[in-house]
Amino acid sequence: MATAYAESHQPTDRTTHEEAHKGAAAYLQSRLAAQNDLADREFSIPVLDLAPSFSNSLADRQAVADQIRKACTTSGFFYIRNHRVAGSVRDGVLKQAERFYDVLSFDQKEEMHIRNSKLGLGWEPGEYTSIAGDQEKKEGYNFAYEAALDPSGGDGLYRNLDGTQYKANLWPKEEDLPGFYSEVKNYYGAVLNLARHLFRLFALSLALPETYFDSMTTHPGGIARLLYYPPPQHSQSTTTPSLNEDHIGLGAHSDYECFTLLLTSSTPGLEILKPSGKWHIADRIPDTFIVNVGDFLMRWTNGLYKSTVHRVVNRSMDVRYSIPFFFSVNYDTVVETLPTCLKEGEKSRWKPIRAGEYILERLNATTKGGYGFVANDAIHLKEEGKSTP
């Protein structure tokens, strides 16, 4: 279904490029400039019990989907519990995040530097990227979908963001970090299964058939990050969102993909922009994931679901680790407003975009000098009648 849809609704590559750069920047600035104190009354980050969503009863699953819809149309964020990702799996991957930064030497991490990747994968020093132009206090290790991480085994059709097929992840050597890959694989497979389950609930929440997105997630984009946020040099208030700019771990942004599943250590840090323009410090609730809407779902729903701006500030005197999993669709999918999200005579607020190229362009905008190959290069090559590598 996704392939046929893409073939019949082809946006221009230039449109995808422009939307990823100018369109995304304009949306961020509009959200940062907005000040709607009245809308704050509806702002909340609910905790949803996912247990009924695994029921054989459609009514039970629909009830959870209805709660998701309410959260997505207000704050764009919610917590989930009873999600079936085992505590041992969650603790295991957090331990690997800690080991990555404590055990590996600078030279070992340097071998995986993202400058060696055309796709933003590998070790990311804080000074090398900035998601919002801020001086960010963080380090990251980024890895993406590969069939070996997929419990289903994949369908053999996965392509990287730029359309290539090579194995793009830059993994630590087993002798440098024994057991790292195994623990990360266990976690990735568990959250990938959860993400596919959630997408069925999102479909129900939008009055679509429960399996609507299934054919678009057979070889999905799914970038995960092991993020390290050092404590600030000077103590800060853990309840008041004001701060000096040099304390920002990750600057104000919206996520690019469909939705994000966030796992964190016990140290809080996530802050969510309310409609009033004030920042809400999110609680850290044990045994939950935080889920938030990304730009694709906002575009698909014509703005009904909110891709809410957020940032990370470590205000404690402890290290913070977090592991976001950015769930996308198959990168060859075209994202265009869903039929159930357009009223009669209503027009789409956003133009169709190509999923993989859009993400790559957004990543390129965060990195010094861009990556070695970006979607924009593909545009020029196509215009000149040449083939891409």
JSON list of N, CA, C and O in Angstrom, two decimals, residues 2-3 17 19 70 82 98 135 142 159 187-188 204 224 227 244 274-275 295 348 370 377 379:
[
{"chain": "A", "resi": 2, "resn": "ALA", "atom": "N", "xyz": [1.94, 1.25, 0.83]},
{"chain": "A", "resi": 2, "resn": "ALA", "atom": "CA", "xyz": [2.78, 2.44, 0.92]},
{"chain": "A", "resi": 2, "resn": "ALA", "atom": "C", "xyz": [3.47, 2.73, -0.40]},
{"chain": "A", "resi": 2, "resn": "ALA", "atom": "O", "xyz": [3.59, 3.87, -0.82]},
{"chain": "A", "resi": 3, "resn": "THR", "atom": "N", "xyz": [3.93, 1.67, -1.10]},
{"chain": "A", "resi": 3, "resn": "THR", "atom": "CA", "xyz": [4.63, 1.86, -2.36]},
{"chain": "A", "resi": 3, "resn": "THR", "atom": "C", "xyz": [3.70, 2.43, -3.42]},
{"chain": "A", "resi": 3, "resn": "THR", "atom": "O", "xyz": [4.04, 3.38, -4.13]},
{"chain": "A", "resi": 17, "resn": "HIS", "atom": "N", "xyz": [13.30, 19.07, 0.70]},
{"chain": "A", "resi": 17, "resn": "HIS", "atom": "CA", "xyz": [14.46, 19.84, 1.17]},
{"chain": "A", "resi": 17, "resn": "HIS", "atom": "C", "xyz": [14.00, 21.14, 1.83]},
{"chain": "A", "resi": 17, "resn": "HIS", "atom": "O", "xyz": [14.45, 21.49, 2.94]},
{"chain": "A", "resi": 19, "resn": "GLU", "atom": "N", "xyz": [11.06, 21.93, 3.08]},
{"chain": "A", "resi": 19, "resn": "GLU", "atom": "CA", "xyz": [10.29, 21.69, 4.29]},
{"chain": "A", "resi": 19, "resn": "GLU", "atom": "C", "xyz": [11.18, 21.32, 5.47]},
{"chain": "A", "resi": 19, "resn": "GLU", "atom": "O", "xyz": [10.91, 21.70, 6.61]},
{"chain": "A", "resi": 70, "resn": "LYS", "atom": "N", "xyz": [-6.53, 12.05, 23.08]},
{"chain": "A", "resi": 70, "resn": "LYS", "atom": "CA", "xyz": [-6.68, 13.23, 23.94]},
{"chain": "A", "resi": 70, "resn": "LYS", "atom": "C", "xyz": [-5.32, 13.82, 24.29]},
{"chain": "A", "resi": 70, "resn": "LYS", "atom": "O", "xyz": [-5.14, 15.04, 24.26]},
{"chain": "A", "resi": 82, "resn": "ASN", "atom": "N", "xyz": [2.98, -0.49, 32.07]},
{"chain": "A", "resi": 82, "resn": "ASN", "atom": "CA", "xyz": [2.52, -1.82, 31.65]},
{"chain": "A", "resi": 82, "resn": "ASN", "atom": "C", "xyz": [2.70, -1.99, 30.14]},
{"chain": "A", "resi": 82, "resn": "ASN", "atom": "O", "xyz": [1.80, -2.43, 29.42]},
{"chain": "A", "resi": 98, "resn": "GLU", "atom": "N", "xyz": [26.00, 3.81, 30.33]},
{"chain": "A", "resi": 98, "resn": "GLU", "atom": "CA", "xyz": [27.01, 4.21, 31.32]},
{"chain": "A", "resi": 98, "resn": "GLU", "atom": "C", "xyz": [28.38, 3.65, 30.96]},
{"chain": "A", "resi": 98, "resn": "GLU", "atom": "O", "xyz": [29.40, 4.36, 31.01]},
{"chain": "A", "resi": 135, "resn": "GLN", "atom": "N", "xyz": [24.86, 26.06, 22.62]},
{"chain": "A", "resi": 135, "resn": "GLN", "atom": "CA", "xyz": [26.06, 25.34, 23.04]},
{"chain": "A", "resi": 135, "resn": "GLN", "atom": "C", "xyz": [25.59, 24.21, 23.96]},
{"chain": "A", "resi": 135, "resn": "GLN", "atom": "O", "xyz": [25.30, 24.43, 25.14]},
{"chain": "A", "resi": 142, "resn": "ASN", "atom": "N", "xyz": [24.77, 7.18, 18.43]},
{"chain": "A", "resi": 142, "resn": "ASN", "atom": "CA", "xyz": [23.58, 6.99, 17.60]},
{"chain": "A", "resi": 142, "resn": "ASN", "atom": "C", "xyz": [23.69, 5.72, 16.77]},
{"chain": "A", "resi": 142, "resn": "ASN", "atom": "O", "xyz": [24.72, 5.46, 16.17]},
{"chain": "A", "resi": 159, "resn": "ARG", "atom": "N", "xyz": [16.41, 0.25, 3.54]},
{"chain": "A", "resi": 159, "resn": "ARG", "atom": "CA", "xyz": [17.40, 1.12, 2.93]},
{"chain": "A", "resi": 159, "resn": "ARG", "atom": "C", "xyz": [17.76, 2.21, 3.94]},
{"chain": "A", "resi": 159, "resn": "ARG", "atom": "O", "xyz": [16.93, 2.63, 4.73]},
{"chain": "A", "resi": 187, "resn": "TYR", "atom": "N", "xyz": [17.34, -4.61, 23.83]},
{"chain": "A", "resi": 187, "resn": "TYR", "atom": "CA", "xyz": [16.50, -3.43, 24.07]},
{"chain": "A", "resi": 187, "resn": "TYR", "atom": "C", "xyz": [15.86, -2.93, 22.79]},
{"chain": "A", "resi": 187, "resn": "TYR", "atom": "O", "xyz": [14.65, -2.65, 22.75]},
{"chain": "A", "resi": 188, "resn": "TYR", "atom": "N", "xyz": [16.65, -2.83, 21.74]},
{"chain": "A", "resi": 188, "resn": "TYR", "atom": "CA", "xyz": [16.13, -2.30, 20.48]},
{"chain": "A", "resi": 188, "resn": "TYR", "atom": "C", "xyz": [14.96, -3.15, 19.98]},
{"chain": "A", "resi": 188, "resn": "TYR", "atom": "O", "xyz": [13.92, -2.63, 19.55]},
{"chain": "A", "resi": 204, "resn": "LEU", "atom": "N", "xyz": [-6.01, 3.52, 15.42]},
{"chain": "A", "resi": 204, "resn": "LEU", "atom": "CA", "xyz": [-7.36, 3.52, 16.00]},
{"chain": "A", "resi": 204, "resn": "LEU", "atom": "C", "xyz": [-7.74, 4.91, 16.51]},
{"chain": "A", "resi": 204, "resn": "LEU", "atom": "O", "xyz": [-8.90, 5.33, 16.40]},
{"chain": "A", "resi": 224, "resn": "ALA", "atom": "N", "xyz": [18.09, 5.28, 17.40]},
{"chain": "A", "resi": 224, "resn": "ALA", "atom": "CA", "xyz": [18.18, 5.34, 18.86]},
{"chain": "A", "resi": 224, "resn": "ALA", "atom": "C", "xyz": [19.47, 6.05, 19.26]},
{"chain": "A", "resi": 224, "resn": "ALA", "atom": "O", "xyz": [20.46, 6.04, 18.51]},
{"chain": "A", "resi": 227, "resn": "LEU", "atom": "N", "xyz": [22.44, 8.86, 25.26]},
{"chain": "A", "resi": 227, "resn": "LEU", "atom": "CA", "xyz": [22.84, 10.24, 25.53]},
{"chain": "A", "resi": 227, "resn": "LEU", "atom": "C", "xyz": [23.37, 10.39, 26.95]},
{"chain": "A", "resi": 227, "resn": "LEU", "atom": "O", "xyz": [22.84, 9.83, 27.91]},
{"chain": "A", "resi": 244, "resn": "ASN", "atom": "N", "xyz": [20.56, 29.74, 32.70]},
{"chain": "A", "resi": 244, "resn": "ASN", "atom": "CA", "xyz": [21.51, 30.37, 31.79]},
{"chain": "A", "resi": 244, "resn": "ASN", "atom": "C", "xyz": [21.65, 29.48, 30.57]},
{"chain": "A", "resi": 244, "resn": "ASN", "atom": "O", "xyz": [21.61, 28.26, 30.67]},
{"chain": "A", "resi": 274, "resn": "LYS", "atom": "N", "xyz": [5.04, 24.71, 27.05]},
{"chain": "A", "resi": 274, "resn": "LYS", "atom": "CA", "xyz": [3.59, 24.82, 27.16]},
{"chain": "A", "resi": 274, "resn": "LYS", "atom": "C", "xyz": [3.07, 25.89, 26.18]},
{"chain": "A", "resi": 274, "resn": "LYS", "atom": "O", "xyz": [3.85, 26.71, 25.69]},
{"chain": "A", "resi": 275, "resn": "PRO", "atom": "N", "xyz": [1.77, 25.90, 25.90]},
{"chain": "A", "resi": 275, "resn": "PRO", "atom": "CA", "xyz": [1.23, 26.91, 24.97]},
{"chain": "A", "resi": 275, "resn": "PRO", "atom": "C", "xyz": [1.51, 28.35, 25.41]},
{"chain": "A", "resi": 275, "resn": "PRO", "atom": "O", "xyz": [1.58, 29.24, 24.57]},
{"chain": "A", "resi": 295, "resn": "ASP", "atom": "N", "xyz": [7.14, 15.17, 14.09]},
{"chain": "A", "resi": 295, "resn": "ASP", "atom": "CA", "xyz": [6.65, 16.00, 12.98]},
{"chain": "A", "resi": 295, "resn": "ASP", "atom": "C", "xyz": [5.83, 15.21, 11.96]},
{"chain": "A", "resi": 295, "resn": "ASP", "atom": "O", "xyz": [4.89, 15.75, 11.37]},
{"chain": "A", "resi": 348, "resn": "SER", "atom": "N", "xyz": [-4.70, 20.69, 3.04]},
{"chain": "A", "resi": 348, "resn": "SER", "atom": "CA", "xyz": [-3.59, 20.30, 3.89]},
{"chain": "A", "resi": 348, "resn": "SER", "atom": "C", "xyz": [-2.73, 21.51, 4.23]},
{"chain": "A", "resi": 348, "resn": "SER", "atom": "O", "xyz": [-2.46, 22.35, 3.37]},
{"chain": "A", "resi": 370, "resn": "GLY", "atom": "N", "xyz": [27.59, 19.72, 7.73]},
{"chain": "A", "resi": 370, "resn": "GLY", "atom": "CA", "xyz": [26.73, 18.68, 7.18]},
{"chain": "A", "resi": 370, "resn": "GLY", "atom": "C", "xyz": [27.44, 17.36, 7.08]},
{"chain": "A", "resi": 370, "resn": "GLY", "atom": "O", "xyz": [28.62, 17.22, 7.42]},
{"chain": "A", "resi": 377, "resn": "ASP", "atom": "N", "xyz": [22.23, 16.60, -2.03]},
{"chain": "A", "resi": 377, "resn": "ASP", "atom": "CA", "xyz": [23.14, 16.13, -3.08]},
{"chain": "A", "resi": 377, "resn": "ASP", "atom": "C", "xyz": [22.38, 15.29, -4.10]},
{"chain": "A", "resi": 377, "resn": "ASP", "atom": "O", "xyz": [22.62, 15.37, -5.30]},
{"chain": "A", "resi": 379, "resn": "ILE", "atom": "N", "xyz": [19.33, 15.61, -4.92]},
{"chain": "A", "resi": 379, "resn": "ILE", "atom": "CA", "xyz": [18.52, 16.51, -5.75]},
{"chain": "A", "resi": 379, "resn": "ILE", "atom": "C", "xyz": [19.33, 16.99, -6.95]},
{"chain": "A", "resi": 379, "resn": "ILE", "atom": "O", "xyz": [18.90, 16.92, -8.09]}
]
